[in-house]
Coordinates of C-alpha atoms in Angstrom, one line a residue:
X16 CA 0.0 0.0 0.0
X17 CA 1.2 3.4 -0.1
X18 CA 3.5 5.4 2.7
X19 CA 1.3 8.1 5.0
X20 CA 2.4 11.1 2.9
X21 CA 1.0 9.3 -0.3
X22 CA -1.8 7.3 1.3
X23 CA -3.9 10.7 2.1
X24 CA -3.7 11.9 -1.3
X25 CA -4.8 8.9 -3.3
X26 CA -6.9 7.0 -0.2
X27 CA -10.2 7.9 -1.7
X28 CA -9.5 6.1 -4.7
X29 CA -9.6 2.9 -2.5
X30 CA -12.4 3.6 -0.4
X31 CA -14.4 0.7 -1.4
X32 CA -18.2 -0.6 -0.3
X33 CA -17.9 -3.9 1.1
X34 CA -21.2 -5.4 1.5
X35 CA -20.6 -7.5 4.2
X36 CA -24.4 -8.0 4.9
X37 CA -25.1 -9.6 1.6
X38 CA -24.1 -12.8 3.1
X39 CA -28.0 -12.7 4.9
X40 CA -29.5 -12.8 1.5
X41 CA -27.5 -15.5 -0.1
X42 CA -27.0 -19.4 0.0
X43 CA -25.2 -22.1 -1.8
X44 CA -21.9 -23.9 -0.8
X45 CA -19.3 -22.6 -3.0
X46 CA -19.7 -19.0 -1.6
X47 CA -20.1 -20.4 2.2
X48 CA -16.3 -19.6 3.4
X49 CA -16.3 -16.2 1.8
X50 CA -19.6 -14.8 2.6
X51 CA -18.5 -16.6 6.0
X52 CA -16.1 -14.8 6.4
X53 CA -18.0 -11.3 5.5
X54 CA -20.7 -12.5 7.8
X55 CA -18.2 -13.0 10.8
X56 CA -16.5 -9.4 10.3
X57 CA -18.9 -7.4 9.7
X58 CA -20.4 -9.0 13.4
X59 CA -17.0 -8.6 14.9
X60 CA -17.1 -5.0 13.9
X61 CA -21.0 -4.5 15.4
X62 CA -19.9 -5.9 18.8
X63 CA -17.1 -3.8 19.0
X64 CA -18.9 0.0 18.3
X65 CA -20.2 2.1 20.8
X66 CA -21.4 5.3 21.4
X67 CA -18.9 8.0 20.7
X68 CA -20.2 10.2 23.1
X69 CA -19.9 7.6 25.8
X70 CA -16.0 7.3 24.8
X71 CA -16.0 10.9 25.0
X72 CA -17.5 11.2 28.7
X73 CA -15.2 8.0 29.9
X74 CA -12.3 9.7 32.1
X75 CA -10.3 6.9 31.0
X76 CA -10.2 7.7 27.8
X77 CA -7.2 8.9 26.4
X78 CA -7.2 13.2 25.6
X79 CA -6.0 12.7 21.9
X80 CA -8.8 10.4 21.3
X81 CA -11.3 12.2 23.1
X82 CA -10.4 15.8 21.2
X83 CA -10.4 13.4 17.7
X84 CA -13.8 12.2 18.7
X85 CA -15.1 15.6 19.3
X86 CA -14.4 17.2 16.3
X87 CA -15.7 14.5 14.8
X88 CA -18.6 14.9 16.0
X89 CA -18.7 18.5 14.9
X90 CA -18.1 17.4 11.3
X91 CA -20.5 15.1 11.5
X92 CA -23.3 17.8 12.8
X93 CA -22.0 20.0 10.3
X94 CA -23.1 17.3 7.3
X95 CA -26.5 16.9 8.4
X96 CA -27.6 20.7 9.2
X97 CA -25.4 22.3 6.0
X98 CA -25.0 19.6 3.6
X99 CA -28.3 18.0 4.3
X100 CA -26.7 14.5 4.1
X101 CA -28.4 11.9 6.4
X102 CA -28.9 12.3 10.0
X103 CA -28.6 8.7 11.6
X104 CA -25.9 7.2 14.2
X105 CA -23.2 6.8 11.3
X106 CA -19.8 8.1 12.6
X107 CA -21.4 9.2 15.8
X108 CA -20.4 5.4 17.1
X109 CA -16.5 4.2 17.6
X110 CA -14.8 1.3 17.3
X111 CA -11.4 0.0 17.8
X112 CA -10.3 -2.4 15.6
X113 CA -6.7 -3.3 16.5
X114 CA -5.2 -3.6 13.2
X115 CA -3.9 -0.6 10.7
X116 CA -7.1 -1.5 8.2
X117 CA -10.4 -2.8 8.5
X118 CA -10.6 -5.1 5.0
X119 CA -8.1 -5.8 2.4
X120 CA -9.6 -5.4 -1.1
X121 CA -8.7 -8.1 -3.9
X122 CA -8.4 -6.8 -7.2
X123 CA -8.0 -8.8 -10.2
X124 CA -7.8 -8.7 -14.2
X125 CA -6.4 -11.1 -17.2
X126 CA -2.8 -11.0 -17.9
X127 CA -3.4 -8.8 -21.5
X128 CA -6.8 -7.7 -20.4
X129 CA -8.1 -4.5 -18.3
X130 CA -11.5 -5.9 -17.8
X131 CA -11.7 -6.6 -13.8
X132 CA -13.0 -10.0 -12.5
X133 CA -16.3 -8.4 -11.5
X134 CA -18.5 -9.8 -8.3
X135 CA -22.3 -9.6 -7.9
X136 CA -24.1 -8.8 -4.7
X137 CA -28.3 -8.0 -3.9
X138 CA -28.1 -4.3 -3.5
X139 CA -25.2 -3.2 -3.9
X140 CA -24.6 -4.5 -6.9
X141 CA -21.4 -5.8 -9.3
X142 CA -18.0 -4.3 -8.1
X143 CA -14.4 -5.0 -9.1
X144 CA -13.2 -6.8 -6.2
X145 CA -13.4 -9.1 -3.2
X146 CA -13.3 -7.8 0.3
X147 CA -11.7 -9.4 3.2
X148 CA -11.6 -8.9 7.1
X149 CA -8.0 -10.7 7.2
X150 CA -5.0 -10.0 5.4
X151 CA -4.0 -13.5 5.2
X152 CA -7.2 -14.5 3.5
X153 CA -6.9 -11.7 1.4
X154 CA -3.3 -12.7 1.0
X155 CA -4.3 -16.3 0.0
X156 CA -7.1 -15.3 -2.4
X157 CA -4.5 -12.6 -4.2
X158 CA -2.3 -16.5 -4.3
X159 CA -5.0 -18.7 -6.5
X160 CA -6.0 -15.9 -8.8
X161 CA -2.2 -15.6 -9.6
X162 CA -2.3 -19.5 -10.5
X163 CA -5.0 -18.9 -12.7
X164 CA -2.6 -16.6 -14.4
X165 CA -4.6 -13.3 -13.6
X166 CA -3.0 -10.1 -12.4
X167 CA -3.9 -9.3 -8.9
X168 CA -3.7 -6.4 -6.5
X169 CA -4.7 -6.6 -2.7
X170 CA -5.2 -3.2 -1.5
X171 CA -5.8 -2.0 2.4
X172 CA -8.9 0.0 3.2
X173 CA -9.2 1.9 6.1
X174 CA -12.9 2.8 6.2
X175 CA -16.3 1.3 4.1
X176 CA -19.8 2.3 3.7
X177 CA -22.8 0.5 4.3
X178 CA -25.3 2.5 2.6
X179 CA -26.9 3.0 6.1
X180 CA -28.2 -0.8 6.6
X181 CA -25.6 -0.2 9.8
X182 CA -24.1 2.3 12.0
X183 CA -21.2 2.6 10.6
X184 CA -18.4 3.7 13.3
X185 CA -15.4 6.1 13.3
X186 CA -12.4 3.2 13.1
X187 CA -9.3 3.1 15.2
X188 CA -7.8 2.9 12.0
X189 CA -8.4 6.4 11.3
X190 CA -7.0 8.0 14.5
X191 CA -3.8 8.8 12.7
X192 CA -5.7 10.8 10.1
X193 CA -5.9 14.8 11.0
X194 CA -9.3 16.2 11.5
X195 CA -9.7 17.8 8.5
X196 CA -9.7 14.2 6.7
X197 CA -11.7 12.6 9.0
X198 CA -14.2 15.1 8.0
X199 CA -13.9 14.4 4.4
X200 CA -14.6 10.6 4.4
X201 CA -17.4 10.9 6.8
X202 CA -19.0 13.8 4.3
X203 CA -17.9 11.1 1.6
X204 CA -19.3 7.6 2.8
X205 CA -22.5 9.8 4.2
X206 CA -23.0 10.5 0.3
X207 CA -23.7 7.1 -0.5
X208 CA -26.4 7.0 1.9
X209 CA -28.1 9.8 0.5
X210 CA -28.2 8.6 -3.0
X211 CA -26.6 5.3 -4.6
X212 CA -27.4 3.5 -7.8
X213 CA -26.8 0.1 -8.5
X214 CA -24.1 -1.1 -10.9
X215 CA -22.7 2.4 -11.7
X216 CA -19.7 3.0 -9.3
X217 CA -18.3 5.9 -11.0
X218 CA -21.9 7.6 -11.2
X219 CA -21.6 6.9 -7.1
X220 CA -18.2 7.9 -6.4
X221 CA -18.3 11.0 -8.8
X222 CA -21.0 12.2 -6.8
X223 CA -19.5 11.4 -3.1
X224 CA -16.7 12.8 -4.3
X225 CA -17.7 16.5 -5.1
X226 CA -19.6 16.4 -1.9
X227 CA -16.4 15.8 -0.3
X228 CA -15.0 18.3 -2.1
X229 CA -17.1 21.1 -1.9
X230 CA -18.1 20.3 1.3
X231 CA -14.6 20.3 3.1
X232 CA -14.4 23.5 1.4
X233 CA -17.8 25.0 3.1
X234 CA -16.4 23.3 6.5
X235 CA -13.1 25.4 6.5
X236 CA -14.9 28.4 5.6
X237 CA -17.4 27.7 8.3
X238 CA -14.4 27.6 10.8
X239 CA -12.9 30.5 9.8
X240 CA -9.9 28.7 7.9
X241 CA -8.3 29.7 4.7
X242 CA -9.3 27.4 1.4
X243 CA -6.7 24.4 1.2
X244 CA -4.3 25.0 -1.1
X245 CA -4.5 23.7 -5.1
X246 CA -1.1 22.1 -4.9
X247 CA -1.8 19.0 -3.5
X248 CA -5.1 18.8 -5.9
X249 CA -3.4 19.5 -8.8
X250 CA -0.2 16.6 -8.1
X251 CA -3.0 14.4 -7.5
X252 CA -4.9 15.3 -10.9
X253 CA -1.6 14.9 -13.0
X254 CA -0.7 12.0 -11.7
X255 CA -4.0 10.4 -12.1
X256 CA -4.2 11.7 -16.2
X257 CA -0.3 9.8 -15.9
X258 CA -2.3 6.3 -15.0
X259 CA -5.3 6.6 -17.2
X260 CA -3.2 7.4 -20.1
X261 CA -0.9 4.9 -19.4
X262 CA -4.5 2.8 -19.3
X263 CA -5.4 4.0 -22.6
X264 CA -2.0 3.0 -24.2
X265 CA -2.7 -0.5 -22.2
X266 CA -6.1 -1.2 -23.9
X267 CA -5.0 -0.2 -27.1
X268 CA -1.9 -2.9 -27.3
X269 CA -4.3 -5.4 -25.9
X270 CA -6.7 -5.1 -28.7
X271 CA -3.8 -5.3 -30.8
X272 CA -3.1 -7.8 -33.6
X273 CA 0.2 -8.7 -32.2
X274 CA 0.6 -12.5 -30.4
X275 CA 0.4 -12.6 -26.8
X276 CA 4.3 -12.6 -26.8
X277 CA 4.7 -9.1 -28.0
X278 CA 1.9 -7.9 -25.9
X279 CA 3.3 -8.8 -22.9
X280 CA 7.0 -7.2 -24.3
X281 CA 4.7 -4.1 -24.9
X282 CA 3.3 -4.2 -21.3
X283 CA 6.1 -4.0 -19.6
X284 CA 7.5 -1.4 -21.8
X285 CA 4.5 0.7 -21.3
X286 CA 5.0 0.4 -17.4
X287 CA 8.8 1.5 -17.8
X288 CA 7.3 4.4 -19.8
X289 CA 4.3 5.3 -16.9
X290 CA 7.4 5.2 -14.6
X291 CA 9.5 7.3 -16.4
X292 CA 7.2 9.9 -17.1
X293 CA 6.5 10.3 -13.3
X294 CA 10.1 11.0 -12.8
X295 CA 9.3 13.4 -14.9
X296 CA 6.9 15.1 -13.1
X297 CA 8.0 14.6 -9.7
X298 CA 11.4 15.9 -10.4
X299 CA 10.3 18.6 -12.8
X300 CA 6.9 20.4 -11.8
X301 CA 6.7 19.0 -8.5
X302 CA 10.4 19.6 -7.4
X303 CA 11.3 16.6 -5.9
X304 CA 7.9 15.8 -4.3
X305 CA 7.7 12.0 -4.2
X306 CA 4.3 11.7 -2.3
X307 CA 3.5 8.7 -4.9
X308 CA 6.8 6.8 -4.9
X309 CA 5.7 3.8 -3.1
X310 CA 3.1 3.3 -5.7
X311 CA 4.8 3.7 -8.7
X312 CA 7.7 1.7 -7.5
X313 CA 6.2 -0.9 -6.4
X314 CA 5.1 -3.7 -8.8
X315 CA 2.9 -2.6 -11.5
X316 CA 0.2 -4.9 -13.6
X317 CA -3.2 -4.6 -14.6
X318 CA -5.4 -4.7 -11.6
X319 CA -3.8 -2.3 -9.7
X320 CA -4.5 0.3 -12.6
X321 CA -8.4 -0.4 -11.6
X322 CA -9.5 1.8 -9.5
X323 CA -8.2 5.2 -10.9
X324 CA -10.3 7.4 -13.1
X325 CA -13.8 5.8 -11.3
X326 CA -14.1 8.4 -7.9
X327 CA -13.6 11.4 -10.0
X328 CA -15.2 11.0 -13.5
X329 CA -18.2 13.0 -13.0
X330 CA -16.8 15.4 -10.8
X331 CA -17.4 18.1 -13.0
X332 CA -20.9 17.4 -14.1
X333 CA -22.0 17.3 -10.4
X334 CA -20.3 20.3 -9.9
X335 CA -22.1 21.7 -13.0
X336 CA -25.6 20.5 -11.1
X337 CA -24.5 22.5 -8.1
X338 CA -24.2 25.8 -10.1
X339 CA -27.6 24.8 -11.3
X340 CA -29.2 25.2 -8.1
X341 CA -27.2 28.0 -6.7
X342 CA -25.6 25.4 -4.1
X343 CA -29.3 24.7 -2.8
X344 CA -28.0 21.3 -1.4
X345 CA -31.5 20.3 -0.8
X346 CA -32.2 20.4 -4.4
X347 CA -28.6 19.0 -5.5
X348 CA -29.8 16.1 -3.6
X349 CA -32.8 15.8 -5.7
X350 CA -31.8 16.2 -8.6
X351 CA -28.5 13.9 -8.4
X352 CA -31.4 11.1 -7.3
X353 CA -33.3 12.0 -10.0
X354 CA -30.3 11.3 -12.5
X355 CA -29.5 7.8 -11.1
X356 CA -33.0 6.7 -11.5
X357 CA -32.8 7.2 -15.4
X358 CA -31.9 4.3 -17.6
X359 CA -28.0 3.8 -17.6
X360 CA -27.8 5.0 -21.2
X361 CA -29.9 8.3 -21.0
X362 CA -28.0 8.9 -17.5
X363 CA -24.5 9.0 -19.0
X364 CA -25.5 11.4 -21.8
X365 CA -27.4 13.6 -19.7
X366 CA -24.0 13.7 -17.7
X367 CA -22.1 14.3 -20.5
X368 CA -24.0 16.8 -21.8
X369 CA -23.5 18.5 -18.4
X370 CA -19.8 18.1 -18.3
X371 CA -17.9 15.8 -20.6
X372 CA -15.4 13.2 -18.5
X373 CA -11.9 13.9 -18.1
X374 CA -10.3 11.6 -21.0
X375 CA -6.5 10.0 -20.8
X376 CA -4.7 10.9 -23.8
X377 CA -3.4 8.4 -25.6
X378 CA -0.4 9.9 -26.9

């Protein structure tokens, strides 16, 4: 996974719904062990929540956790009352979890292929990968999809969504965040239980993504606190265009006439090239700033491409539906629900109309 100084810049591209509960409204033998093993987590995680104003009050309770708690808190009123997101007991309960993340996400694609292994569940729909509550399971998975001669990618989440079927509690595994991103996931994950659509994760992530976004910039003003800085926004932009064009040059040698030979010699070269062109960039624009080393140094294939490009596609085109309403977040609401209950097809043009996609060049 990535160091601290990258892992808050690109961490909500691996904030992933695991529907744990899904196992309630399934049967048959060959998914027992995993939906098991979803079952059993998600439980262990119930037992262990509790209030967060109880934690608060305790005089045991350590001071840095009780200030964390209480800003928290304050985040989380600020949602509800200015950003009309949904007012439940989401992130007002706490649990300590005792390891750095709370599932490990299996990602995994063909060899010359960028089509992920995709996995159906009842309500929330297909996703791209297989959560799990222990890194050795996760670690065992990632092992017989490599013998089946897939690329693979196991990837750390610290925090999930459940759409609101649970409570879904601030994690121990966030404590080493600052406040200020704290707020951001709970404005994020809180989005998803305002509106989600089935089957369309960059629709959903698009959308929890400019609430984040516009959001943490409404919180900061609210507090009296200068915007944040474009810098960090901007590295995180370019070096997402770096991986979806890299991703576009991928597909296009895959659909290629050449044998499977020279497509994987053209793989790798195209990896040297994504590497070299951050090198680039990091020692050129970004003077030295190697907040995404880990990543990029660390071994590259095809599923751990996955993720980039879905959390921010729309971005624009919600941010267009904003202006719409004059920031009326009462009405952004409605209308971003109204939007995901068109067909798929009419629903992407009508976002495109509104804003087109950023695109990876393909240079």
């Amino acid at each position: 996974m990535f160091e601290r100084s990258g892992r808050g810049a690109l961490d909500c591209i691996f904030r992933c719904f695991v529907p744990a509960f899904a196992v309630l409204l399934l049967s048959g033998c060959s998914a027992l062990g995993y939906y098991g093993q979803l079952a059993e987590g998600q439980w262990q995680l119930l037992r262990t929540r509790q209030p967060a104003a109880r934690v608060v009050a305790d005089p045991r309770t350590r001071p840095a956790l009780r200030q964390h708690l209480q800003r928290a808190e304050a985040a989380r009123v600020f949602a509800s009352q200015h950003l009309h997101l949904p007012d439940n007991q989401s992130y007002r309960v706490y649990a300590d979890l005792g390891r750095p993340f709370v599932v490990w996400n299996v990602f995994a694609t063909p060899e010359l292929s960028l089509q992920p292994i995709t996995h159906c569940f009842p309500i929330a729909g297909c996703v791209a990968y297989r959560g799990y509550y222990r890194q050795g399971a996760a670690r065992g998975a990632a092992a017989l999809l490599r013998q089946d001669g897939l690329d693979v990618y196991v990837g750390g989440v610290e925090a999930y969504s459940t759409l609101g079927w649970f409570d879904d509690p601030i994690l121990s595994s966030m404590l080493g965040w600052g406040d200020e991103r704290l707020a951001t996931l709970i404005f994020h994950e809180l989005s998803h239980q305002q509106v989600y659509v089935q089957d369309d994760t960059a629709f959903n992530e698009s959308y929890a993504t400019f609430v984040e976004q516009e959001g943490t910039r409404q919180w900061r003003a609210a507090r009296g606190l200068k915007a944040v800085s474009d810098e960090g926004l901007r590295q995180r932009e370019q070096f997402i265009h770096l991986v979806l064009a890299s991703r576009a040059r991928l597909e296009l040698i895959y659909a290629g006439p050449e044998d499977d030979i020279a497509k994987r010699a053209a793989k790798q070269a195209e990896f040297a090239r994504l590497r070299a062109d951050y090198r680039q960039l990091r020692d050129g624009q970004w003077h030295g700033d190697g907040r995404y080393d880990a990543w990029i140094y660390g071994p590259l294939n095809n599923a751990k491409l996955l993720p980039f490009g879905l959390y921010d596609q729309w971005v624009p085109a919600f941010a267009a539906v904003f202006k719409q309403v004059d920031g009326d977040w009462q009405r952004f609401h409605r209308r971003v629900a109204e939007l995901g209950r068109l067909p798929a097809a009419v629903r992407t043009a009508q976002l495109q109309q509104l804003a087109p996609p950023r695109q990876a060049v393909s240079d």
